[in-house]
mmCIF file of C-alpha atoms in Angstrom:
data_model
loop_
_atom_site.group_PDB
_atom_site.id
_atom_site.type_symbol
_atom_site.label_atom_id
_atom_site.label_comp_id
_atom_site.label_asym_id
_atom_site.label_seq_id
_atom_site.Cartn_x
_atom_site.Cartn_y
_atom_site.Cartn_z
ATOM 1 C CA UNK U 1260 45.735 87.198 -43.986
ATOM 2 C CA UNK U 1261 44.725 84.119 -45.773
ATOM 3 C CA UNK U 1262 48.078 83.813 -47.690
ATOM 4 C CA UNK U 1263 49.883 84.629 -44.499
ATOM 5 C CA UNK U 1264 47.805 81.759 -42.364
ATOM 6 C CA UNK U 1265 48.444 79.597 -45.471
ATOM 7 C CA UNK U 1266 52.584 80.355 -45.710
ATOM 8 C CA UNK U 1267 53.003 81.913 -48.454
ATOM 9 C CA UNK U 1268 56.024 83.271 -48.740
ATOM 10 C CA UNK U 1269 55.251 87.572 -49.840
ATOM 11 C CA UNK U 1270 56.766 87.399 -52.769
ATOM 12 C CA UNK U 1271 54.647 84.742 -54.570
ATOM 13 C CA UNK U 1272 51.769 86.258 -56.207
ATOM 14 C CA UNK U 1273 48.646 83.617 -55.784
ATOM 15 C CA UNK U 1274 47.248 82.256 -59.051
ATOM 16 C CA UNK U 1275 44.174 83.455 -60.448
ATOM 17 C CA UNK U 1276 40.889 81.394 -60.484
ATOM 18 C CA UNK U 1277 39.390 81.910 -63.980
ATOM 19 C CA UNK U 1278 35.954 83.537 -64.348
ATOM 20 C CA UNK U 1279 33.999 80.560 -66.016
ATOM 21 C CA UNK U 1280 35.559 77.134 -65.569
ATOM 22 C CA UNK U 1281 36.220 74.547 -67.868
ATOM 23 C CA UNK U 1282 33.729 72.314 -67.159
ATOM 24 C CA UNK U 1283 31.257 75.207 -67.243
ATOM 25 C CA UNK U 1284 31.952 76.231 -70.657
ATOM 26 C CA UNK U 1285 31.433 72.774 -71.656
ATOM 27 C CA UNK U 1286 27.699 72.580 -70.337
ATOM 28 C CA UNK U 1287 26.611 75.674 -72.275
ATOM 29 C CA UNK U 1288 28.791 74.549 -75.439
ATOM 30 C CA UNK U 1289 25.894 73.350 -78.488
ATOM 31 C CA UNK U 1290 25.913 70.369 -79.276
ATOM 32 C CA UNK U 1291 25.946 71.069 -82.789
ATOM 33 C CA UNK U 1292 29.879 72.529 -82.146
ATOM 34 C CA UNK U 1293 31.152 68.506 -81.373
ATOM 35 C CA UNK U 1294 30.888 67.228 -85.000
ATOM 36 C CA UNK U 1295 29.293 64.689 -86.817
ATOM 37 C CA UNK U 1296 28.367 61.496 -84.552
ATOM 38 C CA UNK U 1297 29.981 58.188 -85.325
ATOM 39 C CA UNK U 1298 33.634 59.502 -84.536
ATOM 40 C CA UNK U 1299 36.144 57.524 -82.211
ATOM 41 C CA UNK U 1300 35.535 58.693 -78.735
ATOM 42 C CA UNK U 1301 38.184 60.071 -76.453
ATOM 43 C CA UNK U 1302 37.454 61.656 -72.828
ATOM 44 C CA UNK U 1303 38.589 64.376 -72.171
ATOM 45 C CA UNK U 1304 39.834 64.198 -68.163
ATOM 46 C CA UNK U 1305 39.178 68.488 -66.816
ATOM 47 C CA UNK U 1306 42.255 67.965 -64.141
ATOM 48 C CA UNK U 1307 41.588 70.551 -61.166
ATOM 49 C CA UNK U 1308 44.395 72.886 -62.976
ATOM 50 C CA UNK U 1309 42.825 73.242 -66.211
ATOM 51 C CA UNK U 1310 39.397 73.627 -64.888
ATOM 52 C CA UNK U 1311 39.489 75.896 -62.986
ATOM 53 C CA UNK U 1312 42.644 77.701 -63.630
ATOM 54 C CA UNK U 1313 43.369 77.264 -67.365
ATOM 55 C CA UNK U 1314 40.026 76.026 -68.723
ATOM 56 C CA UNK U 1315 41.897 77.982 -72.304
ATOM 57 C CA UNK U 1316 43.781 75.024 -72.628
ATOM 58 C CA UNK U 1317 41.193 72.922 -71.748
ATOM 59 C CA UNK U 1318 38.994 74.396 -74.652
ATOM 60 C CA UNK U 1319 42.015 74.230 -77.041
ATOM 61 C CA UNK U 1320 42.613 70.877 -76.008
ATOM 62 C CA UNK U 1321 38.718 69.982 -77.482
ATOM 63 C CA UNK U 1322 39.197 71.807 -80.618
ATOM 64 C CA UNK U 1323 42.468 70.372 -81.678
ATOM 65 C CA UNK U 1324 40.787 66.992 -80.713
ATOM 66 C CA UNK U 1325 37.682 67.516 -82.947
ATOM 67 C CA UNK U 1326 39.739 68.509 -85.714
ATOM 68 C CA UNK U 1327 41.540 65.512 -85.715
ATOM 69 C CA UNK U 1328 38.483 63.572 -85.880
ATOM 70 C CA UNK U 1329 37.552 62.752 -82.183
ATOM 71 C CA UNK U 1330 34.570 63.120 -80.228
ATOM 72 C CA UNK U 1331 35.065 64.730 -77.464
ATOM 73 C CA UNK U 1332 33.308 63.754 -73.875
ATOM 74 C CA UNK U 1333 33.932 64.719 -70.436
ATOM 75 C CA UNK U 1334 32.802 62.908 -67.303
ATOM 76 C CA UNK U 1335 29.705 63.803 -65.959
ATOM 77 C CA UNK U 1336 31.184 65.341 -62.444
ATOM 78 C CA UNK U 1337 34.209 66.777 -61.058
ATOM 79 C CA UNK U 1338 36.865 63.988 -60.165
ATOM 80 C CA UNK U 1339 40.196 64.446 -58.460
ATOM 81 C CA UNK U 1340 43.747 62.454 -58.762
ATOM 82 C CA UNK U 1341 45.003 63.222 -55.523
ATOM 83 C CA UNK U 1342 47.582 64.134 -55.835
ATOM 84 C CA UNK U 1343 47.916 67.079 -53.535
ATOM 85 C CA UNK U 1344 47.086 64.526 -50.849
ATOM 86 C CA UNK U 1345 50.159 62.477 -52.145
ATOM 87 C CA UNK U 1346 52.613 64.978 -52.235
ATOM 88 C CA UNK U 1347 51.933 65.792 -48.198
ATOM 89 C CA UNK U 1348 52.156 62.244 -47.558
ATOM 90 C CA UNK U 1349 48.845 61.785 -46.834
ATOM 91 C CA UNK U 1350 48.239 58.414 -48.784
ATOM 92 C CA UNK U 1351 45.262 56.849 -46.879
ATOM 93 C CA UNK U 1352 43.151 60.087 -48.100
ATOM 94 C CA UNK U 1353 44.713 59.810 -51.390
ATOM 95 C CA UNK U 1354 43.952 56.147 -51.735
ATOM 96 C CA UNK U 1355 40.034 57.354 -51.080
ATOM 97 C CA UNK U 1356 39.741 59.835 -53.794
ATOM 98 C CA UNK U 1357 41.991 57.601 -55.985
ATOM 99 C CA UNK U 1358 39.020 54.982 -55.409
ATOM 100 C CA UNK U 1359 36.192 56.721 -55.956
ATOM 101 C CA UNK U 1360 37.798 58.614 -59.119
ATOM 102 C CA UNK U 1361 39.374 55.081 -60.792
ATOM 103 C CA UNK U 1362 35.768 53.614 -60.253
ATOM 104 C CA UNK U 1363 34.022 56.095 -61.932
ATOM 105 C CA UNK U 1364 36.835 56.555 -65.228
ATOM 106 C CA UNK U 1365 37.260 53.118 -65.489
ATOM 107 C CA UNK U 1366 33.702 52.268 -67.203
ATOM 108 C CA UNK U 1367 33.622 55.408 -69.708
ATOM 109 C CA UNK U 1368 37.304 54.001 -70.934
ATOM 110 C CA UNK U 1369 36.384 50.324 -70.986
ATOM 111 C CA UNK U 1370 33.096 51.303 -73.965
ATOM 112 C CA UNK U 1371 33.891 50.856 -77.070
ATOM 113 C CA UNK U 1372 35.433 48.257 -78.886
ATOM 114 C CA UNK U 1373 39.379 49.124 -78.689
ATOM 115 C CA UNK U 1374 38.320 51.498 -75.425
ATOM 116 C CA UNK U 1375 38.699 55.057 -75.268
ATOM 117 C CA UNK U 1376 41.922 57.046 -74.370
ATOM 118 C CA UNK U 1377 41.461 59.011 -71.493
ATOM 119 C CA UNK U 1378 43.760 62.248 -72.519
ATOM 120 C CA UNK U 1379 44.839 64.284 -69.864
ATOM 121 C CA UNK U 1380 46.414 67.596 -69.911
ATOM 122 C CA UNK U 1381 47.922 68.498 -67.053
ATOM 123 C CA UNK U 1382 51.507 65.980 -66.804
ATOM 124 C CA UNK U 1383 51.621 65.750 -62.845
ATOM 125 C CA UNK U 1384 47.670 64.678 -62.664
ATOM 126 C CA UNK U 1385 47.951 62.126 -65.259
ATOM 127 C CA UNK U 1386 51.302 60.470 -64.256
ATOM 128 C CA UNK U 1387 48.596 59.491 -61.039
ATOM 129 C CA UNK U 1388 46.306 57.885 -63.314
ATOM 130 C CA UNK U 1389 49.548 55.959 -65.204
ATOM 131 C CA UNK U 1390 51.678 55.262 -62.667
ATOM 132 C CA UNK U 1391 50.727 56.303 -58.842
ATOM 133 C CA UNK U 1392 47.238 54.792 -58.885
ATOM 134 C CA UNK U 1393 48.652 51.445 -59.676
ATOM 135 C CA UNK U 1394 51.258 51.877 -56.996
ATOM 136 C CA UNK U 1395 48.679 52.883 -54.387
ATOM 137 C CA UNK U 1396 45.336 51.091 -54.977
ATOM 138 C CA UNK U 1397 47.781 47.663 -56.430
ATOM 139 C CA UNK U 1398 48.610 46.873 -59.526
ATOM 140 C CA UNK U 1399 46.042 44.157 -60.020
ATOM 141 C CA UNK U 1400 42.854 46.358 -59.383
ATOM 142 C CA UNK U 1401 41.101 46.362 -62.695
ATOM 143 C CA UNK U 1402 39.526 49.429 -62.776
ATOM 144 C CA UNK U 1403 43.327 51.094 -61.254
ATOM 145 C CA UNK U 1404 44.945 49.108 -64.593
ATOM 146 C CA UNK U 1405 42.319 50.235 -67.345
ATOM 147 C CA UNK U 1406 42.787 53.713 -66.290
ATOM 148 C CA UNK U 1407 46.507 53.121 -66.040
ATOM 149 C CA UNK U 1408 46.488 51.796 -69.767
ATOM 150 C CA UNK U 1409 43.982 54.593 -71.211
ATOM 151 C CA UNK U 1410 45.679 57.683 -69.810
ATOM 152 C CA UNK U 1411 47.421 59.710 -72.200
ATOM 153 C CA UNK U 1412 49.067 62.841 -73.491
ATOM 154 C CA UNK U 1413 47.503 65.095 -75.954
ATOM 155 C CA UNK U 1414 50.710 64.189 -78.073
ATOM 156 C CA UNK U 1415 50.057 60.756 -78.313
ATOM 157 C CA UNK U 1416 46.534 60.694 -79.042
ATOM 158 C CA UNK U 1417 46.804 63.266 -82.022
ATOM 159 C CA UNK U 1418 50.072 60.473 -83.086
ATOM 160 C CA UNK U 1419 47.566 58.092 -83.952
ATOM 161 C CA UNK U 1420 44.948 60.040 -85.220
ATOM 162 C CA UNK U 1421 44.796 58.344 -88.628
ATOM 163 C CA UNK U 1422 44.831 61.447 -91.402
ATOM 164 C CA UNK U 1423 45.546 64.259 -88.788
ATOM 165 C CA UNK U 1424 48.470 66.794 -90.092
ATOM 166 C CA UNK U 1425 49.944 69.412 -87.641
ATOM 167 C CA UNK U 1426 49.270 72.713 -88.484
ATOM 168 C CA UNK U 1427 52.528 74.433 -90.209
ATOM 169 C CA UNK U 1428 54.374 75.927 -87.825
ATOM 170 C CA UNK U 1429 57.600 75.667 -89.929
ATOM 171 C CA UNK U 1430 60.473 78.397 -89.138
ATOM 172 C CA UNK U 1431 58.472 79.300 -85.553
ATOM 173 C CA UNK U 1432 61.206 79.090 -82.411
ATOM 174 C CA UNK U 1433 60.104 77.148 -79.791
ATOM 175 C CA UNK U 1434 61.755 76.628 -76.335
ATOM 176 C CA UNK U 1435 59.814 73.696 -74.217
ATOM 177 C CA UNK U 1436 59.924 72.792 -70.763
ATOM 178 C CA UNK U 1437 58.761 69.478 -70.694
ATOM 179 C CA UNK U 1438 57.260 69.137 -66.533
ATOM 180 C CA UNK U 1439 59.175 66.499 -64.414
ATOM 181 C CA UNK U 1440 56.589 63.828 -64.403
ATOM 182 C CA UNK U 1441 56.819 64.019 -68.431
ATOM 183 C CA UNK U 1442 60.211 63.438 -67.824
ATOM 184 C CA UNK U 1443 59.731 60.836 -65.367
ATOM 185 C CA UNK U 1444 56.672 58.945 -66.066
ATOM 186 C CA UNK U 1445 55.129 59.796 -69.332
ATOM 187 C CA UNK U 1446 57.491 60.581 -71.695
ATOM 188 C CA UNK U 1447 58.196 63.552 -74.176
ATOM 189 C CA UNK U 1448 59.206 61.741 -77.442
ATOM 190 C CA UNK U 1449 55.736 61.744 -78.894
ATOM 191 C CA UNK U 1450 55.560 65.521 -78.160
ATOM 192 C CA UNK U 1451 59.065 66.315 -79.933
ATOM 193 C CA UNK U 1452 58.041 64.130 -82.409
ATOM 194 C CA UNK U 1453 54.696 66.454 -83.264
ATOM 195 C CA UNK U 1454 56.520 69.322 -82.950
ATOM 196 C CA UNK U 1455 59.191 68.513 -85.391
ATOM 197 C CA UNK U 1456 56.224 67.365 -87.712
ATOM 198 C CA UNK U 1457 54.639 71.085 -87.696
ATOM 199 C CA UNK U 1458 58.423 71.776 -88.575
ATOM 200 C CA UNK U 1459 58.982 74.242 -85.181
ATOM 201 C CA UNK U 1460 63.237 74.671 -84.012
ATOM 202 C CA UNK U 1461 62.723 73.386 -80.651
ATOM 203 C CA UNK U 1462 65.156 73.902 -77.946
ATOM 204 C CA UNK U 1463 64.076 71.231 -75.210
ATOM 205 C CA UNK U 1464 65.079 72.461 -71.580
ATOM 206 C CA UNK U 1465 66.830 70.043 -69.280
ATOM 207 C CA UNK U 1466 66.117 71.013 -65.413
ATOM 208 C CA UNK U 1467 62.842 71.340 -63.162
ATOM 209 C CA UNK U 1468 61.276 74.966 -63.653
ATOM 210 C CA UNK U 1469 61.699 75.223 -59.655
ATOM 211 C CA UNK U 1470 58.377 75.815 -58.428
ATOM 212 C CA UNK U 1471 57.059 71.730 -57.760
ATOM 213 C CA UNK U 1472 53.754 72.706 -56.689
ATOM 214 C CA UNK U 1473 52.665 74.257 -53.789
ATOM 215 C CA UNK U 1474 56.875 73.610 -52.814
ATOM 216 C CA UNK U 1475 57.896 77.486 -54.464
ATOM 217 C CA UNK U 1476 55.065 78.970 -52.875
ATOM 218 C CA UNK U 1477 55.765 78.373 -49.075
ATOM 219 C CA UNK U 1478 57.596 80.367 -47.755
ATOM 220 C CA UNK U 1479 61.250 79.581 -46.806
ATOM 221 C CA UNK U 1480 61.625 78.232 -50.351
ATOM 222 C CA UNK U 1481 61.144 81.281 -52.896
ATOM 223 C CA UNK U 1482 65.111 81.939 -53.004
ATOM 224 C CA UNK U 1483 65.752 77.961 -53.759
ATOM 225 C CA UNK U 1484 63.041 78.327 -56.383
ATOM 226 C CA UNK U 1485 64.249 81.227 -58.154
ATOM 227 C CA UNK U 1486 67.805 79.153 -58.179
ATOM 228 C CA UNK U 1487 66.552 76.019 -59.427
ATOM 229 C CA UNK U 1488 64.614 77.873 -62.372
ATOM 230 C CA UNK U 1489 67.927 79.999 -63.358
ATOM 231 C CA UNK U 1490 69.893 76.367 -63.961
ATOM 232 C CA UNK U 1491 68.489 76.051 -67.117
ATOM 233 C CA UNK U 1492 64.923 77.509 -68.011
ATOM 234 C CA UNK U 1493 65.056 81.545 -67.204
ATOM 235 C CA UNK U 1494 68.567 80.946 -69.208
ATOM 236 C CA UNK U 1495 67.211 79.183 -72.206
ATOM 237 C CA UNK U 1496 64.040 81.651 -72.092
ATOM 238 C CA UNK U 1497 66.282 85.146 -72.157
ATOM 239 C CA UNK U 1498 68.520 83.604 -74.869
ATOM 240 C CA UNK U 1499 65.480 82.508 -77.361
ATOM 241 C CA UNK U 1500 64.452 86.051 -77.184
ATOM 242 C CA UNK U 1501 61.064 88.018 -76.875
ATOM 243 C CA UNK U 1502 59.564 86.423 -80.830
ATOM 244 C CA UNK U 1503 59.978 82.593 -79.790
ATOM 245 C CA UNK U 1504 56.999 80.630 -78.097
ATOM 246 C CA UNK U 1505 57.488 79.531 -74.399
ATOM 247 C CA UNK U 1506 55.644 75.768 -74.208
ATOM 248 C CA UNK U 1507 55.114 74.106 -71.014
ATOM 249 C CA UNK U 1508 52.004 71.827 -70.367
ATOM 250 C CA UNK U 1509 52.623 71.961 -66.752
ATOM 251 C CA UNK U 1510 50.471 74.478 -64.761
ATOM 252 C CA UNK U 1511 53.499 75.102 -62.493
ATOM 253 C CA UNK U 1512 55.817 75.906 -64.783
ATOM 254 C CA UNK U 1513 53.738 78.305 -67.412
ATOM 255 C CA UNK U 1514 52.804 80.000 -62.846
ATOM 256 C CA UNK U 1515 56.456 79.890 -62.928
ATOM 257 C CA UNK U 1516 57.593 81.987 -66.276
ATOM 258 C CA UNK U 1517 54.557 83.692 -65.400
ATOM 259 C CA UNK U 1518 56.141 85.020 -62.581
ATOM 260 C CA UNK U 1519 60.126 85.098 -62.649
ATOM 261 C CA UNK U 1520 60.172 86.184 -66.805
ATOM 262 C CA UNK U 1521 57.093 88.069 -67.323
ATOM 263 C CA UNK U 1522 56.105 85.487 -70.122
ATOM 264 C CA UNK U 1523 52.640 84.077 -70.573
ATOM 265 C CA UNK U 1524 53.717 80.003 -71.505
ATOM 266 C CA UNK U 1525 51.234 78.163 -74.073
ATOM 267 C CA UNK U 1526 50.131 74.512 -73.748
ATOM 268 C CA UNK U 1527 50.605 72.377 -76.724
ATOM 269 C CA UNK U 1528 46.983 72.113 -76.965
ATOM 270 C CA UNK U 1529 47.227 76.500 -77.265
ATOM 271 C CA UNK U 1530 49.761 76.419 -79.520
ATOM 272 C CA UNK U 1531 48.367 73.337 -82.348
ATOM 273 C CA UNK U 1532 44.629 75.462 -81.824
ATOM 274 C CA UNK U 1533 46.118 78.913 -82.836
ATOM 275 C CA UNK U 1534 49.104 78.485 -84.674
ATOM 276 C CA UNK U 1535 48.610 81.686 -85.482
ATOM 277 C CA UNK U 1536 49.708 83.006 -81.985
ATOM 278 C CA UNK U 1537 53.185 81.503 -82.906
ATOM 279 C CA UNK U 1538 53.734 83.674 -85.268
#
């Protein structure tokens, strides 16, 4: 009923919430697990995807972050990019989480000396804190620009991690779907770049993986998203074959393969925490 009310189109399964989220694993985490104190910070931003969805990344994302020297924080309560809100248009509500979430981010950035990168994990939630928080709350709000300037991949955080070595992922087939707002806003070159360095064969996928949000779940779009995802991803999936690793950060796009290939998609923080799993 709910999915029907909700329009859902039948033959979308619904995403799963996970059993403990992110942010919950984190409170019962010992302290003892972070590292020795003294380490550069870096906050760690649990994005409503990962935390309550894919908190696996999320805890991948902290241990590839402590081993390259970091310590890890997360804020001290949930906060929310809007961006649902700006994808329906609705900007004035956006604007008010946008607010209250830039306001509270902006201090835990600004400590420090050089200030703390803010890495996010999920590509369409950070490209707000880059790019659409600037364009909505104006681009001479202060706490708006420090966000702005902190946000940043996983990739380019671990790029300047002075010391830090990929793990050796040499010979392992990857195909990548880098999400639309990593093509649009934040840029994949310092991912490639890591990749290469762990010595992976990537094959890089060109198009959208067709599901945009909440867009391949309504109903009245399923057959346009099956078609946008067979212009280039489902292709370059069923050619790499079953042995190579499918990498997507996006939540969208790992829902995606998840549903239309039967493969289970790792983010880059999965895949640098268990190399392993590559293999």
């Amino acid at each position: 009923l709910g999915r029907r009310l909700g329009g859902v189109d039948p033959r979308r399964p619904l995403p799963t919430l996970a059993a403990r989220t992110l942010r919950a694993w984190w409170r019962r985490r010992p302290p003892a697990a972070a590292g020795p104190p003294g380490r550069p910070r870096v906050l760690l931003w649990p994005d409503t995807f990962t935390n309550h969805f894919s908190p696996r990344a999320g805890q991948a994302g902290v241990r590839v972050l402590e081993e390259a020297g970091y310590q890890v924080e997360l804020p001290d309560r949930a906060l929310c990019c809007g961006l649902t809100w700006i994808s329906t248009g609705q900007l004035d509500t956006a604007r008010r989480i946008l607010r209250r979430t830039v306001d509270r981010l902006a201090p835990l950035v600004e400590a420090g000396e050089r200030g703390t990168p803010l890495v996010g994990l999920e590509p369409s939630c950070l490209a707000v804190l880059r790019r659409d928080a600037l364009e909505l709350l104006g681009g001479d709000d202060p706490a708006a620009a420090a966000v702005a300037r902190a946000a940043s991949t996983l990739a380019e955080v671990l790029e300047g991690a002075p010391g830090w070595r990929p793990p050796d992922l040499g010979g392992v087939a990857v195909v990548a779907q880098p999400h639309c707002h990593q093509h649009a806003v934040l840029g994949w070159d310092a991912d490639r770049d890591l990749l290469a360095r762990a010595g992976c064969q990537v094959t890089a996928v060109g198009g959208c993986c067709g599901l945009a949000g909440n867009f391949g779940a309504e109903r009245g779009h399923h057959d346009v998203s099956v078609a946008v995802a067979e212009t280039a991803l489902l292709p370059a999936v069923r050619a790499a074959g079953p042995d190579a690793v499918v990498l997507a950060d996006g939540f969208s796009c790992r829902t995606q393969l998840d549903h239309l290939a039967g493969r289970r998609a790792l983010h880059l923080a999965e895949l640098l925490a268990r190399p392993d799993r590559a293999r």
